Amino acid sequence: MIDVDRDTAAVLERFGFDEPLFESLRARVVAGELSPESNLVRGSIEPPRENDVTPLPSPGDAGYEDARSAGLEALGRGEVAQIVLAGGMATRFGGVVKAVLTAVDGKSFLEAKLEQTSALERALDASVPAALMTSFATDATIRGHVEERSLGDPLVFHQFVSLRLEASGDLFRDADGHASLYAPGHGDLFQAVRRSGTLAAMRERGVRIVTISNVDNLGARVDPVVVGAHLAGGLPLTCEVARKEGDMGGAPVRVDGRLQLVEGPRFPPSFDQELAPVFNTNTALVDIDALDEDYDLTWLYVQKAVDGRDAVQLERLYHEVSAFVPTQYLEVPRRGPRGRFLPIKTPADLERAEAELRELVSASPI
C-alpha cells in the first residue's frame, strides 16, 4: 500500500485512483522508459497535405445549407449531447475554479456555456443533454455552483486522480510530508464517461454524437452547421482546428503517412512546427460508439514546478485518440459571431476578451 495520510487516501479512493496502474507507470519512470525523451514521436513527420483539413462552410458556401439542415435534423431528434471539460487543478486563477468565475455580464463560464445550450434547446424545441467532467480539485465547487445558479440537471462525472513523483520515481511530497495529488489529463475521458454511467445515460436518451469542449472556450458551443459538417465527413471523430496566429500546441500532421493530432511537447526538435498551418483547439465531435472503447493513449512525462521544486506528472490527452480512429480535421473561424476559439487561460485574457465574449454569448443559437 502507498504511504499516504488518511485525508489523501480518502481522496484517492473517492476519485478512482488505480494503484496497480500507478505502480506500473512509476516502474517505467524508474527504468527510464517514461522521460522527456519518451514523449517524442518516432517516425517520419510531415505537415498536413492540402486536402487533409476541411473548412467549415460559411453562409453562402457550397455545402453550408446541407450541413445546417443535417445538423438541425440531428439536434431535433435529440441525437446530440455535450461534454464540457471542467477538471484540472484550478491553479491559473489563484486557486479559484475557472468554471465558476464570472466570464461576462455576471455569468460564470459554466453558466454561460450551459445557457448557450439551453438557448439552442428552446430554439429547436429539442433536448441536448449536457455532461460535465470535473476533477477532485473542481468537483465539489462545480456541483455547488450548478445548484446555486439553478443550471439545470447536467450529468456530472469526474476524471481520476494520481500522485506526483520525483524524477527518481519516489513520491513527491510537500513541505509537510504529504503526498501531492494531481489530475492526470483529459485522456481519462474514455474510461471516466463509461465507468460513471454517463455514457449509458446518454445512450438511453438516444444520443449518437457527443461534442467535447473546454469550459473556458465559449466559442465552442453546439452549432448545427458543425454537427452537420461532422456527419458529412462520415468519420467517427471530428477535431476542430484553427489557423495559427503565432499559436503553438498540438497540430494535425502525418506520422509515417498516417494523419493524426500530435501535441506540442511530442514534436521532435527536428520538425518545424510552423509547417503545420493549423492547430488543435481541443474541441471535437465524436460518435458515441467511439467513446465506448479503451485506447492505448500515450503517457506524457510532464515536469511541473510545485512549491518551488520540480515534480513529475504522467498525463494523457483525449485527442490522441486520432492515432487510432479515422478523423476529420475541421478548420473553424476564430472570431466573430461564428468564432469558435476564444480560450481564457489567464486573468489578462479575460480582461482583453470581454467584448468578444459578450458577442459570442449573445449570438443566435441557430
Coordinates of C-alpha atoms in Angstrom, one line a residue:
M1 CA 0.0 0.0 0.0
I2 CA 1.2 3.5 -0.8
D3 CA 2.2 5.5 2.3
V4 CA -0.2 8.5 2.4
D5 CA -2.2 10.2 5.2
R6 CA -5.8 9.5 5.9
D7 CA -7.2 12.5 4.0
T8 CA -5.2 11.8 0.9
A9 CA -6.2 8.2 1.0
A10 CA -9.9 9.2 1.1
V11 CA -9.5 11.4 -2.0
L12 CA -7.7 8.7 -3.8
E13 CA -10.5 6.2 -3.1
R14 CA -13.3 8.6 -4.0
F15 CA -11.8 9.7 -7.3
G16 CA -10.8 6.3 -8.7
F17 CA -7.1 6.1 -8.0
D18 CA -5.7 3.0 -9.8
E19 CA -2.8 1.8 -7.7
P20 CA -1.7 -1.1 -10.0
L21 CA -1.6 1.3 -13.0
F22 CA 0.2 3.9 -10.9
E23 CA 2.8 1.4 -9.8
S24 CA 3.4 0.2 -13.3
L25 CA 3.9 3.7 -14.6
R26 CA 6.2 4.5 -11.7
A27 CA 8.3 1.5 -12.6
R28 CA 8.6 2.8 -16.1
V29 CA 9.8 6.2 -14.8
V30 CA 12.4 4.4 -12.6
A31 CA 13.5 2.3 -15.6
G32 CA 13.8 5.4 -17.8
E33 CA 11.0 4.2 -20.1
L34 CA 9.0 7.4 -19.4
S35 CA 11.0 10.5 -19.6
P36 CA 11.1 13.8 -21.6
E37 CA 12.6 11.8 -24.5
S38 CA 9.8 9.2 -24.4
N39 CA 7.3 12.0 -25.2
L40 CA 8.8 12.5 -28.7
V41 CA 7.0 11.0 -31.6
R42 CA 9.1 8.4 -33.5
G43 CA 9.0 8.0 -37.3
S44 CA 8.7 10.3 -40.3
I45 CA 6.7 13.5 -39.6
E46 CA 5.2 15.6 -42.4
P47 CA 2.9 18.6 -42.4
P48 CA -0.7 18.1 -43.4
R49 CA -1.4 18.0 -47.1
E50 CA -3.8 20.4 -48.9
N51 CA -6.9 18.2 -48.6
D52 CA -6.2 17.0 -45.0
V53 CA -8.1 19.9 -43.5
T54 CA -11.7 20.6 -44.3
P55 CA -13.0 24.2 -44.0
L56 CA -16.2 24.7 -42.0
P57 CA -18.6 26.1 -44.7
S58 CA -19.8 29.7 -44.2
P59 CA -23.2 31.1 -45.2
G60 CA -23.3 31.2 -49.0
D61 CA -20.7 28.5 -49.4
A62 CA -21.4 25.2 -51.2
G63 CA -22.4 22.7 -48.6
Y64 CA -23.5 25.2 -45.9
E65 CA -27.2 24.7 -46.2
D66 CA -26.8 20.9 -46.4
A67 CA -24.6 20.9 -43.3
R68 CA -27.0 23.2 -41.4
S69 CA -30.1 21.1 -42.3
A70 CA -28.4 17.8 -41.4
G71 CA -27.3 19.3 -38.0
L72 CA -30.7 20.7 -37.3
E73 CA -32.3 17.4 -38.0
A74 CA -29.9 15.5 -35.7
L75 CA -30.4 18.0 -33.0
G76 CA -34.2 17.9 -33.4
R77 CA -34.1 14.2 -33.0
G78 CA -32.2 14.5 -29.7
E79 CA -29.1 12.8 -31.1
V80 CA -26.5 15.3 -29.9
A81 CA -25.1 15.8 -26.4
Q82 CA -22.4 18.0 -25.0
I83 CA -19.4 17.2 -22.7
V84 CA -17.8 20.1 -21.0
L85 CA -14.2 19.6 -19.7
A86 CA -14.1 21.3 -16.3
G87 CA -11.5 19.3 -14.5
G88 CA -7.8 20.1 -14.0
M89 CA -6.2 21.7 -10.9
A90 CA -7.8 25.2 -10.6
T91 CA -4.4 26.9 -10.4
R92 CA -4.3 29.6 -13.1
F93 CA -6.8 32.0 -11.4
G94 CA -5.3 31.9 -7.9
G95 CA -6.8 28.6 -6.9
V96 CA -10.3 29.6 -7.9
V97 CA -12.2 27.0 -10.1
K98 CA -12.3 28.7 -13.5
A99 CA -15.8 27.3 -14.3
V100 CA -17.4 29.4 -11.6
L101 CA -15.5 32.6 -12.4
T102 CA -17.5 35.5 -13.8
A103 CA -16.9 35.5 -17.6
V104 CA -19.3 38.1 -18.9
D105 CA -22.3 40.2 -17.6
G106 CA -22.3 38.5 -14.3
K107 CA -22.4 35.0 -15.7
S108 CA -19.8 32.4 -14.9
F109 CA -18.0 30.4 -17.6
L110 CA -20.1 27.3 -16.8
E111 CA -23.4 29.3 -16.6
A112 CA -22.7 31.0 -20.0
K113 CA -21.7 27.7 -21.6
L114 CA -24.9 25.9 -20.4
E115 CA -27.1 28.8 -21.2
Q116 CA -25.9 28.7 -24.8
T117 CA -27.0 25.1 -25.0
S118 CA -30.3 25.9 -23.3
A119 CA -31.0 28.6 -25.8
L120 CA -30.4 26.1 -28.6
E121 CA -32.8 23.7 -27.0
R122 CA -35.5 26.4 -26.8
A123 CA -35.0 27.5 -30.4
L124 CA -35.4 23.9 -31.6
D125 CA -37.8 22.6 -29.0
A126 CA -35.2 19.8 -28.6
S127 CA -33.1 18.2 -25.9
V128 CA -29.3 18.5 -25.9
P129 CA -28.0 16.6 -22.8
A130 CA -25.0 18.2 -21.1
A131 CA -22.3 16.4 -19.0
L132 CA -19.5 18.0 -17.0
M133 CA -16.2 16.2 -16.4
T134 CA -14.8 17.5 -13.2
S135 CA -11.7 16.6 -11.1
F136 CA -11.0 16.1 -7.4
A137 CA -10.0 19.8 -7.3
T138 CA -13.2 21.1 -9.0
D139 CA -16.0 18.6 -8.4
A140 CA -17.5 20.0 -5.2
T141 CA -17.3 23.6 -6.3
I142 CA -18.9 22.9 -9.7
R143 CA -21.7 20.8 -8.2
G144 CA -22.4 23.5 -5.7
H145 CA -22.4 26.2 -8.5
V146 CA -24.8 24.2 -10.6
E147 CA -27.2 24.0 -7.7
E148 CA -26.8 27.6 -6.6
R149 CA -27.3 29.1 -10.1
S150 CA -30.1 26.6 -11.0
L151 CA -28.2 25.5 -14.1
G152 CA -30.5 22.6 -14.9
D153 CA -29.6 18.9 -14.3
P154 CA -26.4 18.2 -16.2
L155 CA -24.7 14.8 -15.8
V156 CA -21.6 15.2 -13.7
F157 CA -18.7 12.8 -13.6
H158 CA -15.1 13.1 -12.6
Q159 CA -11.8 12.3 -14.1
F160 CA -9.3 10.3 -12.0
V161 CA -6.6 11.3 -9.6
S162 CA -2.9 10.4 -9.2
L163 CA 0.2 11.2 -7.2
R164 CA 3.1 13.3 -8.3
L165 CA 6.6 11.8 -8.4
E166 CA 10.2 12.8 -8.1
A167 CA 12.3 12.2 -11.1
S168 CA 13.7 9.2 -9.2
G169 CA 10.3 7.6 -9.0
D170 CA 9.8 8.3 -5.3
L171 CA 6.6 10.0 -4.2
F172 CA 6.7 13.8 -4.4
R173 CA 5.8 15.2 -1.0
D174 CA 5.1 18.8 0.1
A175 CA 6.9 20.6 2.9
D176 CA 4.7 18.9 5.4
G177 CA 5.5 15.4 4.0
H178 CA 2.1 14.9 2.4
A179 CA 1.9 13.2 -1.0
S180 CA 1.0 15.6 -3.8
L181 CA -2.2 14.9 -5.8
Y182 CA -2.9 15.9 -9.4
A183 CA -5.5 15.3 -12.2
P184 CA -3.8 13.2 -14.9
G185 CA -5.2 14.9 -18.0
H186 CA -8.4 14.7 -20.0
G187 CA -7.3 11.4 -21.6
D188 CA -9.3 10.0 -18.7
L189 CA -12.4 10.8 -20.6
F190 CA -12.9 7.5 -22.2
Q191 CA -12.8 5.4 -19.0
A192 CA -14.4 8.0 -16.8
V193 CA -17.5 8.6 -19.0
R194 CA -18.1 4.9 -19.2
R195 CA -17.4 3.9 -15.6
S196 CA -19.5 6.7 -14.2
G197 CA -22.6 5.5 -16.2
T198 CA -22.7 8.8 -18.1
L199 CA -22.2 7.1 -21.4
A200 CA -25.0 4.7 -20.7
A201 CA -27.3 7.6 -19.7
M202 CA -26.6 9.3 -23.0
R203 CA -27.4 6.2 -25.0
E204 CA -30.7 5.8 -23.2
R205 CA -31.6 9.3 -24.3
G206 CA -30.9 8.4 -27.9
V207 CA -27.6 10.3 -28.3
R208 CA -25.4 9.4 -31.3
I209 CA -22.9 12.3 -31.4
V210 CA -21.1 14.0 -28.5
T211 CA -19.4 17.3 -28.6
I212 CA -16.4 17.9 -26.4
S213 CA -15.0 21.3 -25.4
N214 CA -13.3 23.2 -22.6
V215 CA -15.4 25.2 -20.2
D216 CA -13.2 28.3 -20.8
N217 CA -13.9 28.3 -24.6
L218 CA -17.3 29.9 -25.0
G219 CA -16.9 29.9 -28.8
A220 CA -17.1 26.1 -28.8
R221 CA -20.9 26.0 -28.5
V222 CA -23.1 23.3 -30.0
D223 CA -23.7 24.5 -33.6
P224 CA -25.9 22.9 -36.2
V225 CA -23.5 23.6 -39.0
V226 CA -20.6 22.0 -37.2
V227 CA -22.8 18.9 -36.3
G228 CA -23.8 18.7 -40.0
A229 CA -20.1 19.0 -41.1
H230 CA -19.2 16.1 -38.8
L231 CA -22.0 14.0 -40.3
A232 CA -20.9 14.9 -43.8
G233 CA -17.3 13.9 -43.0
G234 CA -18.5 10.4 -42.4
L235 CA -15.8 9.6 -39.8
P236 CA -16.2 8.8 -36.1
L237 CA -14.2 11.7 -34.9
T238 CA -14.0 15.4 -36.0
C239 CA -11.3 17.6 -34.4
E240 CA -11.7 21.3 -34.7
V241 CA -8.6 23.2 -35.8
A242 CA -7.9 26.9 -36.3
R243 CA -5.5 28.9 -38.4
K244 CA -2.3 29.7 -36.5
E245 CA -1.6 33.3 -35.4
G246 CA 1.6 32.7 -33.6
D247 CA 0.0 29.8 -31.7
M248 CA 1.9 26.8 -30.5
G249 CA 0.4 23.5 -29.4
G250 CA -0.9 20.3 -30.9
A251 CA -1.5 20.1 -34.7
P252 CA -2.6 17.5 -37.3
V253 CA 0.5 16.0 -39.1
R254 CA 1.3 12.8 -40.9
V255 CA 3.3 10.3 -38.8
D256 CA 4.6 7.6 -41.1
G257 CA 1.9 8.7 -43.5
R258 CA -1.0 8.5 -41.0
L259 CA -2.8 11.8 -40.3
Q260 CA -3.2 12.4 -36.5
L261 CA -3.0 15.1 -33.9
V262 CA 0.3 15.4 -32.2
E263 CA 0.6 17.5 -29.0
G264 CA 3.3 20.3 -28.9
P265 CA 5.7 18.5 -26.5
R266 CA 5.7 15.4 -28.7
F267 CA 7.3 17.1 -31.7
P268 CA 11.0 16.4 -32.1
P269 CA 13.2 19.5 -32.3
S270 CA 14.0 18.5 -35.9
F271 CA 10.4 19.2 -37.0
D272 CA 9.5 22.8 -37.7
Q273 CA 6.0 23.2 -36.2
E274 CA 5.3 26.3 -38.3
L275 CA 5.0 23.9 -41.3
A276 CA 1.6 22.9 -39.8
P277 CA -0.7 25.9 -40.6
V278 CA -3.4 25.0 -38.2
F279 CA -3.5 23.9 -34.6
N280 CA -5.7 21.8 -32.3
T281 CA -8.4 23.8 -30.4
N282 CA -9.3 20.9 -28.1
T283 CA -12.9 20.9 -29.4
A284 CA -14.2 17.7 -31.0
L285 CA -17.3 15.8 -32.1
V286 CA -17.3 12.0 -31.7
D287 CA -19.7 9.3 -32.5
I288 CA -20.8 7.7 -29.2
D289 CA -19.6 4.3 -30.2
A290 CA -16.0 5.6 -30.5
L291 CA -16.3 6.9 -26.9
D292 CA -17.1 3.4 -25.7
E293 CA -13.6 2.0 -26.3
D294 CA -10.2 1.8 -24.5
Y295 CA -7.3 3.3 -26.4
D296 CA -3.6 3.0 -25.7
L297 CA -3.1 6.7 -25.3
T298 CA 0.5 8.0 -24.8
W299 CA 1.5 8.7 -21.2
L300 CA 3.3 12.0 -21.3
Y301 CA 6.1 12.8 -18.9
V302 CA 5.3 16.3 -17.7
Q303 CA 7.7 18.3 -15.5
K304 CA 5.8 20.7 -13.2
A305 CA 7.1 23.3 -10.8
V306 CA 5.3 22.6 -7.5
D307 CA 6.2 24.6 -4.3
G308 CA 9.4 25.8 -6.0
R309 CA 10.5 22.3 -6.8
D310 CA 10.3 20.1 -9.9
A311 CA 7.7 17.3 -9.8
V312 CA 6.8 14.7 -12.4
Q313 CA 3.2 14.2 -13.6
L314 CA 2.1 11.5 -16.0
E315 CA -0.8 12.7 -18.2
R316 CA -2.9 11.6 -21.2
L317 CA -4.8 13.7 -23.7
Y318 CA -8.1 12.6 -25.3
H319 CA -7.4 13.9 -28.8
E320 CA -4.5 11.4 -29.1
V321 CA -7.3 9.0 -30.0
S322 CA -6.9 10.4 -33.5
A323 CA -4.0 8.0 -33.8
F324 CA -6.5 5.1 -33.6
V325 CA -9.8 6.5 -35.0
P326 CA -10.3 7.9 -38.5
T327 CA -10.6 11.6 -38.0
Q328 CA -11.8 14.7 -39.9
Y329 CA -9.9 17.9 -39.2
L330 CA -12.4 20.8 -39.5
E331 CA -11.0 24.3 -39.8
V332 CA -13.2 26.7 -37.9
P333 CA -13.2 30.5 -37.6
R334 CA -11.6 32.0 -34.6
R335 CA -13.5 35.3 -34.3
G336 CA -16.9 37.0 -34.9
P337 CA -20.3 35.7 -34.0
R338 CA -19.4 32.3 -35.5
G339 CA -16.0 32.3 -33.9
R340 CA -15.1 29.0 -32.2
F341 CA -11.8 29.6 -30.4
L342 CA -11.6 32.1 -27.6
P343 CA -10.0 30.3 -24.7
I344 CA -9.4 32.2 -21.4
K345 CA -6.2 31.0 -19.7
T346 CA -5.3 34.0 -17.5
P347 CA -7.0 37.0 -15.9
A348 CA -5.4 39.2 -18.5
D349 CA -7.0 37.1 -21.3
L350 CA -10.4 37.6 -19.6
E351 CA -10.0 41.3 -19.4
R352 CA -9.0 41.6 -23.1
A353 CA -11.8 39.4 -24.3
E354 CA -14.8 41.0 -22.6
A355 CA -16.3 42.4 -25.8
E356 CA -15.7 39.3 -27.8
L357 CA -17.2 37.1 -25.1
R358 CA -20.3 39.2 -25.0
E359 CA -20.7 38.9 -28.8
L360 CA -20.4 35.1 -28.5
V361 CA -22.8 34.7 -25.7
S362 CA -25.4 36.9 -27.4
A363 CA -25.2 35.3 -30.8
S364 CA -28.2 33.4 -32.2
P365 CA -28.0 29.7 -31.4
I366 CA -29.1 28.7 -34.9

